[in-house]
């Protein structure tokens, strides 16, 4: 296993930035803006700050896990973070390290919420023309955007360097094959 220290540095830097911005925004929403007391505040057309304590995971899935959910979800998230950190350290590609780092920072931010508050602090509510997106936070946005970036990169790289199907040995052709 070869470690790529520059990739690791990029990944950890991105993780730290996402984590800090996420935690600062949540602190501000809770204690300076005092959103729990206000419930929902229109910021501009199509954007509200709406207080939601998310006891589940993405899109409210597995919300019925009760008090054990915060521990179960935290342990699973931290296991995923360990895998992401391994990937970051092993990849020679700094873009991948940065995207995986952003996912890591977001995941750790949400784990800290679960352990500190018993739920994840969600407050960004986008809506337009009768359509409403789920309420999310900076960590969630970083995770979703980074996963999208990884998918786009994977599709782009596959198109640029298609993997060979089956056996990778050169095919011997006879004089009649052209």
Short mmCIF file of N, CA and C in Angstrom, two decimals, residues 16-162:
data_model
loop_
_atom_site.label_atom_id
_atom_site.label_comp_id
_atom_site.label_asym_id
_atom_site.label_seq_id
_atom_site.Cartn_x
_atom_site.Cartn_y
_atom_site.Cartn_z
N UNK A 16 -11.52 19.34 6.84
CA UNK A 16 -11.50 20.35 7.90
C UNK A 16 -12.33 21.57 7.53
N UNK A 17 -12.24 22.03 6.27
CA UNK A 17 -13.01 23.19 5.84
C UNK A 17 -14.51 22.91 5.92
N UNK A 18 -14.94 21.78 5.37
CA UNK A 18 -16.37 21.43 5.41
C UNK A 18 -16.83 21.30 6.85
N UNK A 19 -16.07 20.61 7.68
CA UNK A 19 -16.43 20.42 9.08
C UNK A 19 -16.59 21.77 9.79
N UNK A 20 -15.61 22.64 9.62
CA UNK A 20 -15.65 23.93 10.31
C UNK A 20 -16.80 24.81 9.83
N UNK A 21 -16.99 24.92 8.51
CA UNK A 21 -18.08 25.75 7.98
C UNK A 21 -19.42 25.19 8.44
N UNK A 22 -19.56 23.86 8.41
CA UNK A 22 -20.79 23.23 8.87
C UNK A 22 -21.06 23.53 10.34
N UNK A 23 -20.07 23.34 11.18
CA UNK A 23 -20.27 23.54 12.62
C UNK A 23 -20.49 25.01 12.98
N UNK A 24 -19.78 25.90 12.30
CA UNK A 24 -19.98 27.34 12.55
C UNK A 24 -21.39 27.75 12.12
N UNK A 25 -21.84 27.25 10.97
CA UNK A 25 -23.20 27.61 10.51
C UNK A 25 -24.25 27.08 11.48
N UNK A 26 -24.07 25.89 11.99
CA UNK A 26 -25.04 25.32 12.92
C UNK A 26 -25.04 26.07 14.25
N UNK A 27 -23.86 26.43 14.72
CA UNK A 27 -23.77 27.22 15.95
C UNK A 27 -24.50 28.55 15.78
N UNK A 28 -24.23 29.20 14.64
CA UNK A 28 -24.86 30.49 14.38
C UNK A 28 -26.38 30.35 14.33
N UNK A 29 -26.87 29.34 13.61
CA UNK A 29 -28.33 29.11 13.48
C UNK A 29 -28.97 28.87 14.84
N UNK A 30 -28.31 28.07 15.68
CA UNK A 30 -28.89 27.71 16.98
C UNK A 30 -28.80 28.82 18.02
N UNK A 31 -27.63 29.46 18.11
CA UNK A 31 -27.38 30.32 19.26
C UNK A 31 -27.34 31.81 18.96
N UNK A 32 -27.05 32.21 17.74
CA UNK A 32 -27.07 33.64 17.39
C UNK A 32 -28.37 34.01 16.68
N UNK A 33 -28.72 33.28 15.65
CA UNK A 33 -29.96 33.53 14.91
C UNK A 33 -31.17 33.01 15.68
N UNK A 34 -30.96 32.04 16.53
CA UNK A 34 -31.99 31.45 17.38
C UNK A 34 -33.17 30.88 16.58
N UNK A 35 -32.83 30.09 15.58
CA UNK A 35 -33.86 29.51 14.72
C UNK A 35 -34.81 28.57 15.45
N UNK A 36 -34.36 27.80 16.46
CA UNK A 36 -35.33 26.95 17.16
C UNK A 36 -36.51 27.73 17.74
N UNK A 37 -36.29 28.97 18.16
CA UNK A 37 -37.36 29.80 18.70
C UNK A 37 -38.28 30.33 17.60
N UNK A 38 -37.74 30.52 16.40
CA UNK A 38 -38.49 31.13 15.29
C UNK A 38 -39.17 30.10 14.41
N UNK A 39 -38.65 28.91 14.36
CA UNK A 39 -39.25 27.86 13.53
C UNK A 39 -38.83 27.94 12.08
N UNK A 40 -39.32 28.97 11.37
CA UNK A 40 -38.98 29.15 9.96
C UNK A 40 -38.94 30.63 9.63
N UNK A 41 -37.93 31.02 8.86
CA UNK A 41 -37.76 32.42 8.48
C UNK A 41 -37.47 32.47 6.98
N UNK A 42 -38.27 33.27 6.25
CA UNK A 42 -38.01 33.45 4.82
C UNK A 42 -36.77 34.33 4.66
N UNK A 43 -35.79 33.83 3.91
CA UNK A 43 -34.55 34.57 3.68
C UNK A 43 -34.65 35.34 2.36
N UNK A 44 -35.14 34.69 1.34
CA UNK A 44 -35.39 35.30 0.04
C UNK A 44 -36.37 34.37 -0.69
N UNK A 45 -36.93 34.81 -1.81
CA UNK A 45 -37.85 33.91 -2.52
C UNK A 45 -37.14 32.59 -2.86
N UNK A 46 -37.74 31.51 -2.45
CA UNK A 46 -37.17 30.20 -2.73
C UNK A 46 -36.23 29.67 -1.67
N UNK A 47 -35.99 30.44 -0.61
CA UNK A 47 -35.08 29.97 0.44
C UNK A 47 -35.56 30.41 1.81
N UNK A 48 -35.74 29.44 2.69
CA UNK A 48 -36.07 29.69 4.08
C UNK A 48 -35.02 29.04 4.96
N UNK A 49 -34.89 29.56 6.16
CA UNK A 49 -34.22 28.82 7.22
C UNK A 49 -35.35 28.21 8.03
N UNK A 50 -35.40 26.89 8.07
CA UNK A 50 -36.45 26.17 8.78
C UNK A 50 -35.78 25.17 9.72
N UNK A 51 -36.10 25.25 10.99
CA UNK A 51 -35.46 24.38 11.97
C UNK A 51 -36.03 22.98 11.93
N UNK A 52 -35.14 22.00 11.71
CA UNK A 52 -35.51 20.59 11.74
C UNK A 52 -34.45 19.84 12.52
N UNK A 53 -34.88 19.07 13.48
CA UNK A 53 -33.98 18.17 14.20
C UNK A 53 -34.13 16.81 13.55
N UNK A 54 -33.14 16.39 12.79
CA UNK A 54 -33.21 15.15 12.02
C UNK A 54 -32.70 13.99 12.87
N UNK A 55 -33.61 13.14 13.31
CA UNK A 55 -33.26 11.98 14.11
C UNK A 55 -32.98 10.76 13.24
N UNK A 56 -33.13 10.91 11.94
CA UNK A 56 -32.96 9.80 11.00
C UNK A 56 -31.67 10.02 10.20
N UNK A 57 -31.62 9.39 9.03
CA UNK A 57 -30.51 9.64 8.12
C UNK A 57 -31.08 10.29 6.87
N UNK A 58 -30.36 10.30 5.80
CA UNK A 58 -30.75 11.00 4.58
C UNK A 58 -32.22 10.80 4.23
N UNK A 59 -32.89 11.92 3.91
CA UNK A 59 -34.30 11.94 3.52
C UNK A 59 -35.21 11.34 4.60
N UNK A 60 -34.79 11.36 5.86
CA UNK A 60 -35.62 10.87 6.95
C UNK A 60 -35.70 9.35 7.06
N UNK A 61 -34.85 8.63 6.31
CA UNK A 61 -34.91 7.16 6.36
C UNK A 61 -34.50 6.64 7.73
N UNK A 62 -35.12 5.57 8.15
CA UNK A 62 -34.84 4.87 9.41
C UNK A 62 -35.08 5.75 10.63
N UNK A 63 -36.05 6.64 10.53
CA UNK A 63 -36.36 7.54 11.63
C UNK A 63 -36.95 6.84 12.83
N UNK A 64 -37.41 5.62 12.68
CA UNK A 64 -38.03 4.89 13.77
C UNK A 64 -37.04 4.14 14.64
N UNK A 65 -35.75 4.40 14.48
CA UNK A 65 -34.73 3.68 15.25
C UNK A 65 -34.68 4.11 16.71
N UNK A 66 -35.33 5.20 17.05
CA UNK A 66 -35.38 5.65 18.44
C UNK A 66 -34.04 6.15 18.95
N UNK A 67 -33.86 6.08 20.26
CA UNK A 67 -32.65 6.60 20.90
C UNK A 67 -31.41 5.85 20.46
N UNK A 68 -31.55 4.57 20.15
CA UNK A 68 -30.41 3.79 19.70
C UNK A 68 -29.93 4.25 18.32
N UNK A 69 -30.82 4.90 17.57
CA UNK A 69 -30.49 5.34 16.23
C UNK A 69 -29.28 6.26 16.18
N UNK A 70 -29.19 7.17 17.14
CA UNK A 70 -28.07 8.12 17.10
C UNK A 70 -26.73 7.40 17.27
N UNK A 71 -26.69 6.34 18.08
CA UNK A 71 -25.45 5.59 18.24
C UNK A 71 -25.20 4.72 17.01
N UNK A 72 -26.23 4.04 16.54
CA UNK A 72 -26.08 3.17 15.36
C UNK A 72 -25.64 4.00 14.16
N UNK A 73 -26.31 5.12 13.89
CA UNK A 73 -25.97 5.95 12.74
C UNK A 73 -24.57 6.55 12.89
N UNK A 74 -24.19 6.90 14.11
CA UNK A 74 -22.85 7.45 14.34
C UNK A 74 -21.77 6.42 14.09
N UNK A 75 -21.97 5.21 14.57
CA UNK A 75 -20.98 4.15 14.37
C UNK A 75 -20.84 3.82 12.89
N UNK A 76 -21.96 3.72 12.19
CA UNK A 76 -21.90 3.43 10.75
C UNK A 76 -21.19 4.57 10.02
N UNK A 77 -21.52 5.80 10.37
CA UNK A 77 -20.88 6.96 9.73
C UNK A 77 -19.38 6.97 9.98
N UNK A 78 -18.97 6.66 11.19
CA UNK A 78 -17.53 6.66 11.50
C UNK A 78 -16.80 5.52 10.79
N UNK A 79 -17.47 4.40 10.59
CA UNK A 79 -16.87 3.31 9.81
C UNK A 79 -16.68 3.75 8.36
N UNK A 80 -17.66 4.45 7.83
CA UNK A 80 -17.54 4.97 6.46
C UNK A 80 -16.42 6.00 6.40
N UNK A 81 -16.30 6.85 7.40
CA UNK A 81 -15.21 7.84 7.46
C UNK A 81 -13.85 7.13 7.44
N UNK A 82 -13.73 6.04 8.17
CA UNK A 82 -12.46 5.28 8.17
C UNK A 82 -12.14 4.78 6.77
N UNK A 83 -13.15 4.27 6.07
CA UNK A 83 -12.95 3.83 4.69
C UNK A 83 -12.57 4.98 3.78
N UNK A 84 -13.22 6.13 3.95
CA UNK A 84 -12.90 7.30 3.14
C UNK A 84 -11.48 7.78 3.39
N UNK A 85 -11.06 7.78 4.64
CA UNK A 85 -9.69 8.21 4.95
C UNK A 85 -8.66 7.28 4.32
N UNK A 86 -8.95 5.99 4.29
CA UNK A 86 -8.06 5.03 3.62
C UNK A 86 -8.00 5.33 2.14
N UNK A 87 -9.16 5.58 1.54
CA UNK A 87 -9.22 5.90 0.11
C UNK A 87 -8.43 7.17 -0.19
N UNK A 88 -8.61 8.20 0.65
CA UNK A 88 -7.91 9.47 0.48
C UNK A 88 -6.39 9.24 0.50
N UNK A 89 -5.93 8.46 1.45
CA UNK A 89 -4.49 8.23 1.59
C UNK A 89 -3.91 7.41 0.45
N UNK A 90 -4.73 6.60 -0.18
CA UNK A 90 -4.24 5.70 -1.24
C UNK A 90 -4.38 6.26 -2.65
N UNK A 91 -5.24 7.25 -2.83
CA UNK A 91 -5.45 7.74 -4.20
C UNK A 91 -4.34 8.70 -4.61
N UNK A 92 -3.84 8.56 -5.82
CA UNK A 92 -2.86 9.53 -6.30
C UNK A 92 -3.55 10.80 -6.84
N UNK A 93 -4.87 10.77 -6.98
CA UNK A 93 -5.62 11.87 -7.57
C UNK A 93 -6.14 12.82 -6.49
N UNK A 94 -5.65 14.04 -6.54
CA UNK A 94 -6.03 15.03 -5.53
C UNK A 94 -7.49 15.44 -5.62
N UNK A 95 -8.06 15.44 -6.83
CA UNK A 95 -9.49 15.75 -6.96
C UNK A 95 -10.32 14.74 -6.18
N UNK A 96 -10.02 13.48 -6.34
CA UNK A 96 -10.74 12.43 -5.62
C UNK A 96 -10.53 12.59 -4.12
N UNK A 97 -9.30 12.89 -3.73
CA UNK A 97 -9.01 13.09 -2.30
C UNK A 97 -9.82 14.25 -1.75
N UNK A 98 -9.92 15.34 -2.51
CA UNK A 98 -10.68 16.50 -2.05
C UNK A 98 -12.16 16.20 -1.92
N UNK A 99 -12.72 15.50 -2.92
CA UNK A 99 -14.14 15.14 -2.85
C UNK A 99 -14.42 14.18 -1.70
N UNK A 100 -13.58 13.17 -1.54
CA UNK A 100 -13.75 12.23 -0.43
C UNK A 100 -13.54 12.95 0.91
N UNK A 101 -12.64 13.91 0.93
CA UNK A 101 -12.42 14.70 2.14
C UNK A 101 -13.64 15.52 2.51
N UNK A 102 -14.30 16.11 1.52
CA UNK A 102 -15.52 16.89 1.79
C UNK A 102 -16.62 15.99 2.35
N UNK A 103 -16.73 14.78 1.81
CA UNK A 103 -17.71 13.81 2.35
C UNK A 103 -17.36 13.48 3.79
N UNK A 104 -16.08 13.28 4.04
CA UNK A 104 -15.61 12.96 5.39
C UNK A 104 -15.95 14.08 6.37
N UNK A 105 -15.64 15.31 6.00
CA UNK A 105 -15.92 16.45 6.88
C UNK A 105 -17.41 16.59 7.17
N UNK A 106 -18.23 16.38 6.15
CA UNK A 106 -19.68 16.44 6.34
C UNK A 106 -20.19 15.33 7.25
N UNK A 107 -19.66 14.13 7.04
CA UNK A 107 -20.09 12.99 7.87
C UNK A 107 -19.71 13.21 9.33
N UNK A 108 -18.50 13.69 9.57
CA UNK A 108 -18.06 13.92 10.95
C UNK A 108 -18.88 15.05 11.59
N UNK A 109 -19.20 16.08 10.81
CA UNK A 109 -20.04 17.16 11.34
C UNK A 109 -21.41 16.66 11.78
N UNK A 110 -22.01 15.78 10.98
CA UNK A 110 -23.32 15.24 11.35
C UNK A 110 -23.23 14.27 12.52
N UNK A 111 -22.13 13.51 12.60
CA UNK A 111 -21.93 12.63 13.76
C UNK A 111 -21.82 13.46 15.03
N UNK A 112 -21.06 14.54 14.97
CA UNK A 112 -20.92 15.40 16.16
C UNK A 112 -22.28 15.94 16.60
N UNK A 113 -23.13 16.33 15.64
CA UNK A 113 -24.49 16.77 15.99
C UNK A 113 -25.25 15.67 16.73
N UNK A 114 -25.20 14.46 16.19
CA UNK A 114 -25.94 13.34 16.81
C UNK A 114 -25.48 13.12 18.24
N UNK A 115 -24.17 13.18 18.44
CA UNK A 115 -23.64 12.95 19.78
C UNK A 115 -23.91 14.13 20.71
N UNK A 116 -23.84 15.34 20.20
CA UNK A 116 -24.02 16.53 21.02
C UNK A 116 -25.49 16.83 21.30
N UNK A 117 -26.34 16.77 20.25
CA UNK A 117 -27.74 17.19 20.39
C UNK A 117 -28.74 16.03 20.33
N UNK A 118 -28.28 14.86 19.95
CA UNK A 118 -29.19 13.73 19.80
C UNK A 118 -29.84 13.67 18.43
N UNK A 119 -29.56 14.66 17.59
CA UNK A 119 -30.11 14.73 16.23
C UNK A 119 -29.23 15.67 15.40
N UNK A 120 -29.38 15.59 14.10
CA UNK A 120 -28.63 16.47 13.20
C UNK A 120 -29.40 17.77 13.02
N UNK A 121 -28.69 18.88 13.07
CA UNK A 121 -29.27 20.21 12.89
C UNK A 121 -29.41 20.47 11.38
N UNK A 122 -30.65 20.52 10.90
CA UNK A 122 -30.93 20.85 9.50
C UNK A 122 -31.69 22.17 9.48
N UNK A 123 -31.38 23.03 8.51
CA UNK A 123 -32.04 24.34 8.50
C UNK A 123 -32.19 24.99 7.14
N UNK A 124 -31.55 24.52 6.10
CA UNK A 124 -31.65 25.15 4.78
C UNK A 124 -32.82 24.52 4.03
N UNK A 125 -33.78 25.34 3.64
CA UNK A 125 -34.99 24.85 2.99
C UNK A 125 -35.19 25.59 1.67
N UNK A 126 -34.89 24.92 0.57
CA UNK A 126 -35.08 25.49 -0.77
C UNK A 126 -36.44 25.07 -1.31
N UNK A 127 -37.12 26.01 -1.99
CA UNK A 127 -38.44 25.71 -2.54
C UNK A 127 -38.74 26.68 -3.68
N UNK A 128 -39.55 26.23 -4.64
CA UNK A 128 -39.96 27.09 -5.74
C UNK A 128 -41.09 26.44 -6.53
N UNK A 129 -42.06 27.24 -6.99
CA UNK A 129 -43.14 26.80 -7.87
C UNK A 129 -43.88 25.58 -7.33
N UNK A 130 -44.12 25.56 -6.03
CA UNK A 130 -44.83 24.45 -5.41
C UNK A 130 -43.95 23.25 -5.11
N UNK A 131 -42.70 23.32 -5.46
CA UNK A 131 -41.73 22.24 -5.23
C UNK A 131 -40.94 22.59 -3.98
N UNK A 132 -40.70 21.61 -3.14
CA UNK A 132 -39.95 21.84 -1.90
C UNK A 132 -38.91 20.74 -1.72
N UNK A 133 -37.67 21.14 -1.53
CA UNK A 133 -36.61 20.20 -1.28
C UNK A 133 -36.58 19.91 0.21
N UNK A 134 -35.98 18.78 0.58
CA UNK A 134 -35.88 18.46 2.01
C UNK A 134 -35.00 19.49 2.70
N UNK A 135 -35.16 19.64 3.98
CA UNK A 135 -34.36 20.58 4.76
C UNK A 135 -33.01 19.93 5.04
N UNK A 136 -31.93 20.67 4.79
CA UNK A 136 -30.59 20.10 4.90
C UNK A 136 -29.64 21.09 5.55
N UNK A 137 -28.37 20.75 5.62
CA UNK A 137 -27.35 21.62 6.21
C UNK A 137 -26.12 21.64 5.31
N UNK A 138 -25.10 22.36 5.72
CA UNK A 138 -23.87 22.48 4.92
C UNK A 138 -23.21 21.12 4.74
N UNK A 139 -23.18 20.31 5.78
CA UNK A 139 -22.58 18.97 5.68
C UNK A 139 -23.29 18.14 4.63
N UNK A 140 -24.62 18.16 4.65
CA UNK A 140 -25.40 17.41 3.67
C UNK A 140 -25.10 17.88 2.25
N UNK A 141 -25.04 19.21 2.06
CA UNK A 141 -24.76 19.77 0.74
C UNK A 141 -23.38 19.34 0.26
N UNK A 142 -22.39 19.36 1.15
CA UNK A 142 -21.04 18.94 0.77
C UNK A 142 -21.01 17.47 0.39
N UNK A 143 -21.72 16.65 1.14
CA UNK A 143 -21.76 15.22 0.85
C UNK A 143 -22.41 14.97 -0.52
N UNK A 144 -23.58 15.56 -0.74
CA UNK A 144 -24.30 15.33 -2.00
C UNK A 144 -23.51 15.85 -3.19
N UNK A 145 -22.98 17.06 -3.09
CA UNK A 145 -22.20 17.63 -4.20
C UNK A 145 -20.93 16.82 -4.47
N UNK A 146 -20.29 16.35 -3.43
CA UNK A 146 -19.07 15.56 -3.60
C UNK A 146 -19.36 14.19 -4.20
N UNK A 147 -20.43 13.56 -3.78
CA UNK A 147 -20.82 12.28 -4.39
C UNK A 147 -21.14 12.50 -5.87
N UNK A 148 -21.84 13.58 -6.18
CA UNK A 148 -22.12 13.89 -7.59
C UNK A 148 -20.82 14.11 -8.36
N UNK A 149 -19.86 14.80 -7.74
CA UNK A 149 -18.56 15.00 -8.37
C UNK A 149 -17.83 13.70 -8.62
N UNK A 150 -17.90 12.77 -7.68
CA UNK A 150 -17.27 11.46 -7.86
C UNK A 150 -17.93 10.69 -8.99
N UNK A 151 -19.25 10.78 -9.10
CA UNK A 151 -19.96 10.08 -10.17
C UNK A 151 -19.58 10.68 -11.53
N UNK A 152 -19.58 12.01 -11.63
CA UNK A 152 -19.21 12.66 -12.88
C UNK A 152 -17.77 12.31 -13.26
N UNK A 153 -16.87 12.35 -12.30
CA UNK A 153 -15.48 11.98 -12.57
C UNK A 153 -15.37 10.55 -13.06
N UNK A 154 -16.09 9.65 -12.42
CA UNK A 154 -16.06 8.25 -12.80
C UNK A 154 -16.57 8.07 -14.23
N UNK A 155 -17.67 8.72 -14.56
CA UNK A 155 -18.22 8.61 -15.92
C UNK A 155 -17.27 9.22 -16.95
N UNK A 156 -16.68 10.36 -16.62
CA UNK A 156 -15.74 11.02 -17.52
C UNK A 156 -14.51 10.17 -17.73
N UNK A 157 -13.95 9.64 -16.66
CA UNK A 157 -12.74 8.81 -16.78
C UNK A 157 -13.02 7.52 -17.52
N UNK A 158 -14.20 6.96 -17.32
CA UNK A 158 -14.56 5.74 -18.04
C UNK A 158 -14.66 6.03 -19.54
N UNK A 159 -15.17 7.17 -19.88
CA UNK A 159 -15.29 7.55 -21.29
C UNK A 159 -13.91 7.82 -21.89
N UNK A 160 -13.02 8.42 -21.10
CA UNK A 160 -11.68 8.72 -21.57
C UNK A 160 -10.78 7.49 -21.63
N UNK A 161 -10.97 6.58 -20.70
CA UNK A 161 -10.14 5.37 -20.58
C UNK A 161 -11.04 4.16 -20.37
N UNK A 162 -11.75 3.72 -21.41
CA UNK A 162 -12.66 2.58 -21.21
C UNK A 162 -11.90 1.35 -20.73
#
